[in-house]
PDB file of C-alpha atoms in Angstrom:
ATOM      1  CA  UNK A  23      63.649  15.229 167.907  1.00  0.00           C
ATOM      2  CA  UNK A  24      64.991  12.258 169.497  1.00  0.00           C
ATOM      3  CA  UNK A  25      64.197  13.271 173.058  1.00  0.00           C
ATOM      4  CA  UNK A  26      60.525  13.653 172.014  1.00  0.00           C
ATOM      5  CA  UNK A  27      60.042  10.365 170.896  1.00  0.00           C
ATOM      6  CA  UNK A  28      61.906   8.884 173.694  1.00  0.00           C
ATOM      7  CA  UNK A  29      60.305  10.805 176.586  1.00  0.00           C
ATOM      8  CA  UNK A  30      57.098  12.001 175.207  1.00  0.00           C
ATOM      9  CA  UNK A  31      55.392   9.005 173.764  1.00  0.00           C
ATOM     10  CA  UNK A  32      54.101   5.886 175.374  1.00  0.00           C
ATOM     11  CA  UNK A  33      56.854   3.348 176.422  1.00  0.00           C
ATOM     12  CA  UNK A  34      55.700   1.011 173.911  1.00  0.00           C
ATOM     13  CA  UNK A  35      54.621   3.337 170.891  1.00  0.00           C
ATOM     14  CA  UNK A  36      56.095   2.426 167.598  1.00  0.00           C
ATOM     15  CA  UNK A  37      57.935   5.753 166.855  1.00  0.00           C
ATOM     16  CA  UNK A  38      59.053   5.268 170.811  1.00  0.00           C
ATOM     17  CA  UNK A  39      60.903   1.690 169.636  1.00  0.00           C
ATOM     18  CA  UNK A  40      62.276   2.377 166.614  1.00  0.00           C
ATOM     19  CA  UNK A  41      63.933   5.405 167.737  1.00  0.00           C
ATOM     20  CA  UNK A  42      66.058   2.848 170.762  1.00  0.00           C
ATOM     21  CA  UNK A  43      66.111   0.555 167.455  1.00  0.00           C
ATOM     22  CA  UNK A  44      68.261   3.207 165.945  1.00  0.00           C
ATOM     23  CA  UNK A  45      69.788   4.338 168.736  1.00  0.00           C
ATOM     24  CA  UNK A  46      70.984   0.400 169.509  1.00  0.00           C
ATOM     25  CA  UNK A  47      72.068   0.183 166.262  1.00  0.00           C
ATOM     26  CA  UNK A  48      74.503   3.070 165.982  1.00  0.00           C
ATOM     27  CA  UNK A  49      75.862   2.097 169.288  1.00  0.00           C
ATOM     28  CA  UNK A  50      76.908  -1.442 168.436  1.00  0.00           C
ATOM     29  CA  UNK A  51      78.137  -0.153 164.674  1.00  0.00           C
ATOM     30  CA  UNK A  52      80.295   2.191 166.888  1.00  0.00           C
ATOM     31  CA  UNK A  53      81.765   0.127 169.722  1.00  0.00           C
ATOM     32  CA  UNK A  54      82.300  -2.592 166.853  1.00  0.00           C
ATOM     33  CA  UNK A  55      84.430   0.041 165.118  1.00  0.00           C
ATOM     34  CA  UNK A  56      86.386   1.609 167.739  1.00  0.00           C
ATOM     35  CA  UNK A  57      87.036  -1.978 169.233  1.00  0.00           C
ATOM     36  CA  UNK A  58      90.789  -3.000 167.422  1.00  0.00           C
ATOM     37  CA  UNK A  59      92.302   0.719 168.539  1.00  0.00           C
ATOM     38  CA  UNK A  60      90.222   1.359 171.912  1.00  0.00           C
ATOM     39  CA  UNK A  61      89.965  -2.839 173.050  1.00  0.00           C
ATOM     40  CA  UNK A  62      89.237  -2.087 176.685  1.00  0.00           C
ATOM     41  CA  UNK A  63      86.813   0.896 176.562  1.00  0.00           C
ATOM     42  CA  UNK A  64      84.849  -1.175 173.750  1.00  0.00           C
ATOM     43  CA  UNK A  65      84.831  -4.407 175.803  1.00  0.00           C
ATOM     44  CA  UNK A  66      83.388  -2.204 178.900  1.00  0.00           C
ATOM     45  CA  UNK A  67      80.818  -0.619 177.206  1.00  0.00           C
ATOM     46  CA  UNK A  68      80.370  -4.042 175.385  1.00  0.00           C
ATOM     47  CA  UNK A  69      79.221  -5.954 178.214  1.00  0.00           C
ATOM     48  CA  UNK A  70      76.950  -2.705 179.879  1.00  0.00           C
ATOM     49  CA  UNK A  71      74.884  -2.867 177.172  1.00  0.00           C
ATOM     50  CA  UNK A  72      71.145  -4.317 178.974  1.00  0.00           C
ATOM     51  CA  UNK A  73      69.735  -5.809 176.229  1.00  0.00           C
ATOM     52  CA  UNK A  74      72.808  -8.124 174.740  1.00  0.00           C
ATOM     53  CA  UNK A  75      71.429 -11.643 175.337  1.00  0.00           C
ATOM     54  CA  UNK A  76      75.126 -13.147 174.496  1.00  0.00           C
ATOM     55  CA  UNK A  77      78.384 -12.602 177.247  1.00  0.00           C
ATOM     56  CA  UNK A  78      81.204 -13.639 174.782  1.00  0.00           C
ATOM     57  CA  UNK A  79      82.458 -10.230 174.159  1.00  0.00           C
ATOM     58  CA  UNK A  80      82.907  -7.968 171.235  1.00  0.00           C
ATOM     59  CA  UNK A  81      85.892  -9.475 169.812  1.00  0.00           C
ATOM     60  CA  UNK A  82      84.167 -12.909 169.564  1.00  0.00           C
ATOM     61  CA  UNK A  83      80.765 -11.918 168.046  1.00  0.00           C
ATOM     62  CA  UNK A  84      82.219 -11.149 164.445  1.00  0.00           C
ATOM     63  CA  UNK A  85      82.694  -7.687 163.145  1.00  0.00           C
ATOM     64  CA  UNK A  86      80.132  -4.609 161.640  1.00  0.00           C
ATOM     65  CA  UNK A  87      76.857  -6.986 160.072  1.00  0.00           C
ATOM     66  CA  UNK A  88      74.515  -3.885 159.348  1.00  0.00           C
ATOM     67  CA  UNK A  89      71.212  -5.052 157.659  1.00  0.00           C
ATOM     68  CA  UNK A  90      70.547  -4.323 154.026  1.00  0.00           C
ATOM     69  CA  UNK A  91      67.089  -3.473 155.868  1.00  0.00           C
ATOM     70  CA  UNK A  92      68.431   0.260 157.114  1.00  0.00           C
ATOM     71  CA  UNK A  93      68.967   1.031 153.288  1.00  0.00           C
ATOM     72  CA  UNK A  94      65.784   2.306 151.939  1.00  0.00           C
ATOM     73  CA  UNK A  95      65.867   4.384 148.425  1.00  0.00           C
ATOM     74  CA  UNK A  96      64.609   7.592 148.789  1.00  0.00           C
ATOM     75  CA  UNK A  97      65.231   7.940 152.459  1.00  0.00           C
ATOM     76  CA  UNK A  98      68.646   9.563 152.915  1.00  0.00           C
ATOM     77  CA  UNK A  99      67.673  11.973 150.349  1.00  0.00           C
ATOM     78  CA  UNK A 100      64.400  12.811 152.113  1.00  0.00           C
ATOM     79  CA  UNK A 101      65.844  13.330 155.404  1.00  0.00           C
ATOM     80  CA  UNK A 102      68.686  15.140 153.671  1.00  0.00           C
ATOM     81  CA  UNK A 103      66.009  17.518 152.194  1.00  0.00           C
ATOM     82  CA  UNK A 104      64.126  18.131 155.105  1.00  0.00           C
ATOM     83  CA  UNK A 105      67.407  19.382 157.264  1.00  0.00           C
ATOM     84  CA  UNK A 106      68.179  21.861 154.110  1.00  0.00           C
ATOM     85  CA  UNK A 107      64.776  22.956 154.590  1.00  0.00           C
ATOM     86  CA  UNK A 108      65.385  22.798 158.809  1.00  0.00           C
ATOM     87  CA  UNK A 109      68.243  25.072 158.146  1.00  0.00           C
ATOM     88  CA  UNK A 110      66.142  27.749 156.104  1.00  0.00           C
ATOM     89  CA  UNK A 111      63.949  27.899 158.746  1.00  0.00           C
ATOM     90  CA  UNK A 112      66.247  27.970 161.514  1.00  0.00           C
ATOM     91  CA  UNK A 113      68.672  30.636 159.732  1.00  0.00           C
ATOM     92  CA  UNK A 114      65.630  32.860 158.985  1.00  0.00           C
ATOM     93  CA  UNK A 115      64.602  33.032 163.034  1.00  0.00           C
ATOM     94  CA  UNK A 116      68.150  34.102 163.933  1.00  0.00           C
ATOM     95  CA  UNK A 117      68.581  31.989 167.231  1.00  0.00           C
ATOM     96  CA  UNK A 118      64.988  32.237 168.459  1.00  0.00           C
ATOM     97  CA  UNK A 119      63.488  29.053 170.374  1.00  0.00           C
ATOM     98  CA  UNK A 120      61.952  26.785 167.354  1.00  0.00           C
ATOM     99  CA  UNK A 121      58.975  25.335 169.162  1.00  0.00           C
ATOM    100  CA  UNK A 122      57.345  29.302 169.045  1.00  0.00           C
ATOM    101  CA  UNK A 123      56.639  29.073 165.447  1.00  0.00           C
ATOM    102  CA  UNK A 124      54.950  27.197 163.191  1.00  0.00           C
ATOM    103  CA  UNK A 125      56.695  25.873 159.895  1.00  0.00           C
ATOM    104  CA  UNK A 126      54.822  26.383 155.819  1.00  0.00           C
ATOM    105  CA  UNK A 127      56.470  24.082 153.536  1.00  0.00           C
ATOM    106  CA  UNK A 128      55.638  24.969 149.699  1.00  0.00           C
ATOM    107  CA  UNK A 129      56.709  22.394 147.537  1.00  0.00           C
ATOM    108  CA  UNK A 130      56.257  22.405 143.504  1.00  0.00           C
ATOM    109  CA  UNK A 131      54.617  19.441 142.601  1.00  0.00           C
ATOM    110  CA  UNK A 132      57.756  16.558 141.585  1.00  0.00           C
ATOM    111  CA  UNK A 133      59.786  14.067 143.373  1.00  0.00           C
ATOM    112  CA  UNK A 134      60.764  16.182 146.409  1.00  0.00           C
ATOM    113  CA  UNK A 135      57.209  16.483 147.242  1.00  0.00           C
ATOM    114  CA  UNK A 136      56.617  13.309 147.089  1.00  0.00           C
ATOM    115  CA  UNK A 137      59.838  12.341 149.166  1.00  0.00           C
ATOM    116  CA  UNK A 138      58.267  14.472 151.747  1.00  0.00           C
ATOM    117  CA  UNK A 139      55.005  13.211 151.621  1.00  0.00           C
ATOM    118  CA  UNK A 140      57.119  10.126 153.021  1.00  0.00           C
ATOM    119  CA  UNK A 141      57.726  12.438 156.429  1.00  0.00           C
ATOM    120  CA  UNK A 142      54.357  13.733 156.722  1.00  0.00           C
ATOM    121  CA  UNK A 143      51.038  12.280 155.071  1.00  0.00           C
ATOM    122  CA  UNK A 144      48.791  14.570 155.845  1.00  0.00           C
ATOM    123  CA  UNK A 145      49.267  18.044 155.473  1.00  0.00           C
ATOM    124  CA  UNK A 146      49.344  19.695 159.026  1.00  0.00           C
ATOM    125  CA  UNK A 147      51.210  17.985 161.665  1.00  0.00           C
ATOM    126  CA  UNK A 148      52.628  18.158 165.006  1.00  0.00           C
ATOM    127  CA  UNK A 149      53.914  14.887 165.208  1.00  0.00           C
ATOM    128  CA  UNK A 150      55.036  14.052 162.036  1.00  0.00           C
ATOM    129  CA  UNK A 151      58.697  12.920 161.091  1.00  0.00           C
ATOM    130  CA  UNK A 152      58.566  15.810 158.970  1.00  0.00           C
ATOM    131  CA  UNK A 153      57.962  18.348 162.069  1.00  0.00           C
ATOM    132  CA  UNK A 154      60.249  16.447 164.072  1.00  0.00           C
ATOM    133  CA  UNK A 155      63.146  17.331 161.837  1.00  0.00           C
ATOM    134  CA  UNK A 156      62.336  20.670 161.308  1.00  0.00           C
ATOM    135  CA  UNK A 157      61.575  21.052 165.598  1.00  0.00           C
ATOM    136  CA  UNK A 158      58.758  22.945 164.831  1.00  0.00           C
ATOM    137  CA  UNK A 159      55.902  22.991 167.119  1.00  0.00           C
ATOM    138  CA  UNK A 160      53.801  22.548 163.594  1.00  0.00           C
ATOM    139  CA  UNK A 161      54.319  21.805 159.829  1.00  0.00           C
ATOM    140  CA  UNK A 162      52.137  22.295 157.059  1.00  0.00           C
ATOM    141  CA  UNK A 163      53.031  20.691 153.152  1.00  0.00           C
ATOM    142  CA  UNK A 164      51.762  22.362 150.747  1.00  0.00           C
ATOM    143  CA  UNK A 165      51.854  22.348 146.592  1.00  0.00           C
ATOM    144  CA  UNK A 166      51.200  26.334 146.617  1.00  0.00           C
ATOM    145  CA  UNK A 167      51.265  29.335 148.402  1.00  0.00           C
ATOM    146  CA  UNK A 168      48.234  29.734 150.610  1.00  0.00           C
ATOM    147  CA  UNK A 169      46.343  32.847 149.967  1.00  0.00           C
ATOM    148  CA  UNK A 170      46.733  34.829 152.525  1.00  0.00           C
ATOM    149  CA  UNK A 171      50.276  35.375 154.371  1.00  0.00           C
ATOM    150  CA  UNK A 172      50.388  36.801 157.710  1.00  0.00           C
ATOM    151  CA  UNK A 173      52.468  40.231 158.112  1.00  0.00           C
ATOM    152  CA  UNK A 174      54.955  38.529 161.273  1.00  0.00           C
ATOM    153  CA  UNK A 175      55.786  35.813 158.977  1.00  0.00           C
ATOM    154  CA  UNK A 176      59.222  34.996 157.524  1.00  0.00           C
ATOM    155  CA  UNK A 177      60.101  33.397 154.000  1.00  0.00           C
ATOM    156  CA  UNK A 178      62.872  31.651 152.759  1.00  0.00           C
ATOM    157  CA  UNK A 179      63.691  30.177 149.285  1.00  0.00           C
ATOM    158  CA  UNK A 180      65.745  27.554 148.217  1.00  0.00           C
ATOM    159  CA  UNK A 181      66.702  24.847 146.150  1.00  0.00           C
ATOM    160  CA  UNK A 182      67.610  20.779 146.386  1.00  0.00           C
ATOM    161  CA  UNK A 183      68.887  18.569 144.371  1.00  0.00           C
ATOM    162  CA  UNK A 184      67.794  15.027 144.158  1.00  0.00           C
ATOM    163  CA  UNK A 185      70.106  12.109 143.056  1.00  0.00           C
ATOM    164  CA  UNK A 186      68.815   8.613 143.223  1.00  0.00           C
ATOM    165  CA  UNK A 187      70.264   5.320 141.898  1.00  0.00           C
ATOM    166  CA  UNK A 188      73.154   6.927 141.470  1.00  0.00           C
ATOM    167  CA  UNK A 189      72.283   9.777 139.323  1.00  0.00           C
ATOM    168  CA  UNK A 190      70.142   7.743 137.070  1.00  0.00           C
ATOM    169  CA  UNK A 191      67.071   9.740 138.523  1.00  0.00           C
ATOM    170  CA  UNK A 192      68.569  13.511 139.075  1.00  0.00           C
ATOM    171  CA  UNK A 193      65.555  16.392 140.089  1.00  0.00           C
ATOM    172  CA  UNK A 194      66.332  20.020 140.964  1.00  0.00           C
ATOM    173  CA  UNK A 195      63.419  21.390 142.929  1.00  0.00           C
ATOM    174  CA  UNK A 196      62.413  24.499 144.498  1.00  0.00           C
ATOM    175  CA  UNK A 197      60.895  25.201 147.812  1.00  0.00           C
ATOM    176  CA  UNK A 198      59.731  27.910 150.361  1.00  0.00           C
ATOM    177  CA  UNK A 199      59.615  28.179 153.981  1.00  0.00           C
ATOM    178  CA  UNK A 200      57.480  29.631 155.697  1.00  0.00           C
ATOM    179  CA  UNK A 201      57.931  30.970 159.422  1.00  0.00           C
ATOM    180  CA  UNK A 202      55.571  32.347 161.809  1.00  0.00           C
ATOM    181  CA  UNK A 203      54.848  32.428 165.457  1.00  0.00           C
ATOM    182  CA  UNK A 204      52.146  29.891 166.400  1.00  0.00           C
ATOM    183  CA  UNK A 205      49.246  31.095 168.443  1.00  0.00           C
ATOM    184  CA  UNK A 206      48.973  28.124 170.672  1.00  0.00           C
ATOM    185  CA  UNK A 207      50.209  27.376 174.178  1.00  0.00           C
ATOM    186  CA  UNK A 208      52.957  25.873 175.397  1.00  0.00           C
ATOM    187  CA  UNK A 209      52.433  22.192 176.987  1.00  0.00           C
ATOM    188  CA  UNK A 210      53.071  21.948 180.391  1.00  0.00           C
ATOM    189  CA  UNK A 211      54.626  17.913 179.397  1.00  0.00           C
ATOM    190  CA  UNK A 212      56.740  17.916 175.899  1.00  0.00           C
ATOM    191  CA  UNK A 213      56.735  21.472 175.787  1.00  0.00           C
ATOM    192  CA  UNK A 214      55.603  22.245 172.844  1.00  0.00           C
ATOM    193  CA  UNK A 215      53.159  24.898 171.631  1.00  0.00           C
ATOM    194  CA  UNK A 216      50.300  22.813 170.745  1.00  0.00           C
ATOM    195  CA  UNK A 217      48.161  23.069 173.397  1.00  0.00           C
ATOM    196  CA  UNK A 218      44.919  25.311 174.116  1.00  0.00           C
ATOM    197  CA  UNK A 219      46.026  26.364 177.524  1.00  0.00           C
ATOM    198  CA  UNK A 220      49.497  26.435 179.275  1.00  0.00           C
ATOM    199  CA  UNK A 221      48.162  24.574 182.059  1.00  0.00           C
ATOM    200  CA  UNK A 222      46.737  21.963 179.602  1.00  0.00           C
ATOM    201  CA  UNK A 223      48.632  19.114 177.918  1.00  0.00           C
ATOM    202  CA  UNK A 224      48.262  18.992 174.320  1.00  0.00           C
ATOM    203  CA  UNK A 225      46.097  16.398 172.621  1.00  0.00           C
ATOM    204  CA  UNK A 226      48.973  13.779 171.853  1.00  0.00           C
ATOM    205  CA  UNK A 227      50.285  14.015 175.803  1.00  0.00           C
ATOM    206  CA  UNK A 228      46.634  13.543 176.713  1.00  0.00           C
ATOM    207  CA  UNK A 229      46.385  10.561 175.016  1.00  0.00           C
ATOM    208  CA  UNK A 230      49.724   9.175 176.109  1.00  0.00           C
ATOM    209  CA  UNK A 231      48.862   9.815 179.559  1.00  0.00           C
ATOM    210  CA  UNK A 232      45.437   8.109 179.231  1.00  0.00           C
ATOM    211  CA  UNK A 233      47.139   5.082 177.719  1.00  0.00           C
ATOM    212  CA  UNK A 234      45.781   5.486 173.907  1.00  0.00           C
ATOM    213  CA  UNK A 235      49.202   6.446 172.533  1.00  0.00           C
ATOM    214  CA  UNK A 236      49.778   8.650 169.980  1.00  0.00           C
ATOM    215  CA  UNK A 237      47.351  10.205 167.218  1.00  0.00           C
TER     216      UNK A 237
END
């Protein structure tokens, strides 16, 4: 999902930045690591980096300083619930090409639900953090089955368990994913199926390339 934030949204969209934020990050927590066994390599790469404002080197700008900011309760256990969910739906497509299907998340209402209403407000997306992870071309959270499932569609179950505060908050849920193919074209620009015609860009590409950003 990080290619589609990078490429696909406006240079200066939020979800654009904070992906190189992350990206930045986990490069200089690396280099800073590797530096005492691998000096020269992590000098090199050191002073290649564009956007480091200081030239004294890696050795003389201290060691690892990550920011208590990057730890966030809740958030390593959402994103760890969404890939078990990812990994349902991938495992139930055996190999196919993600972006042709559209993703039903069913949720019982509790904590996990709620950690995943963190990834995805509303409850259809295509450009949610939620669909991102799961590489979708579409997501839907839900609280219930919907009435009607189509025929072509494929459903998973499974089960996560939640541990926060270490173990003083502890939730088993249950959830069900479902999988099937999405009716929509693909998009000629992030390639995706969320357009109405193949030689159409979707809605959020229209908007990038008309300068609104992202929806």
């Amino acid at each position: 999902w990080l290619s589609c934030r990078l490429y696909c949204e406006e240079a200066k969209d939020p979800k654009r930045r904070s992906c190189q934020t992350v990206l930045a990050q986990a490069l200089d927590v690396v280099v800073r690591s590797f530096a005492p066994i691998l000096p020269h390599l992590a000098e090199e790469v050191f002073q290649h980096i564009p956007y480091k404002k200081d030239s004294e080197g890696v050795f003389r700008t201290g060691w690892i300083n990550a920011s208590s900011a990057w730890k966030k309760p809740g958030i390593e256990e959402a994103i760890e619930g969404a890939c078990a969910m990812r990994d349902s739906f991938l495992g139930s497509i055996s190999g196919k090409n993600a972006l042709e299907y559209e993703v039903i998340i069913i949720i019982e209402p509790g904590l996990l639900f709620e950690l995943m209403e963190a990834l995805q407000a509303e409850e259809t997306s295509t450009v949610s953090q939620l669909n991102e992870i799961m590489m979708a071309s579409q997501t839907t959270l839900l609280s219930e089955l919907p009435k009607e499932t189509p025929a072509d569609a494929n459903i998973t179950k499974g089960t996560f368990l939640i541990n926060l505060e270490g173990g003083v908050i502890c939730e088993q849920s249950s959830y069900k994913v479902i999988a099937r193919p999405i009716a929509k074209a693909k998009c000629p620009r992030c390639r995706k199926y969320t357009s109405e015609s193949s030689s159409t860009p979707c809605p959020r590409c229209l908007n990038v390339l008309a300068g609104k950003g992202s929806t």
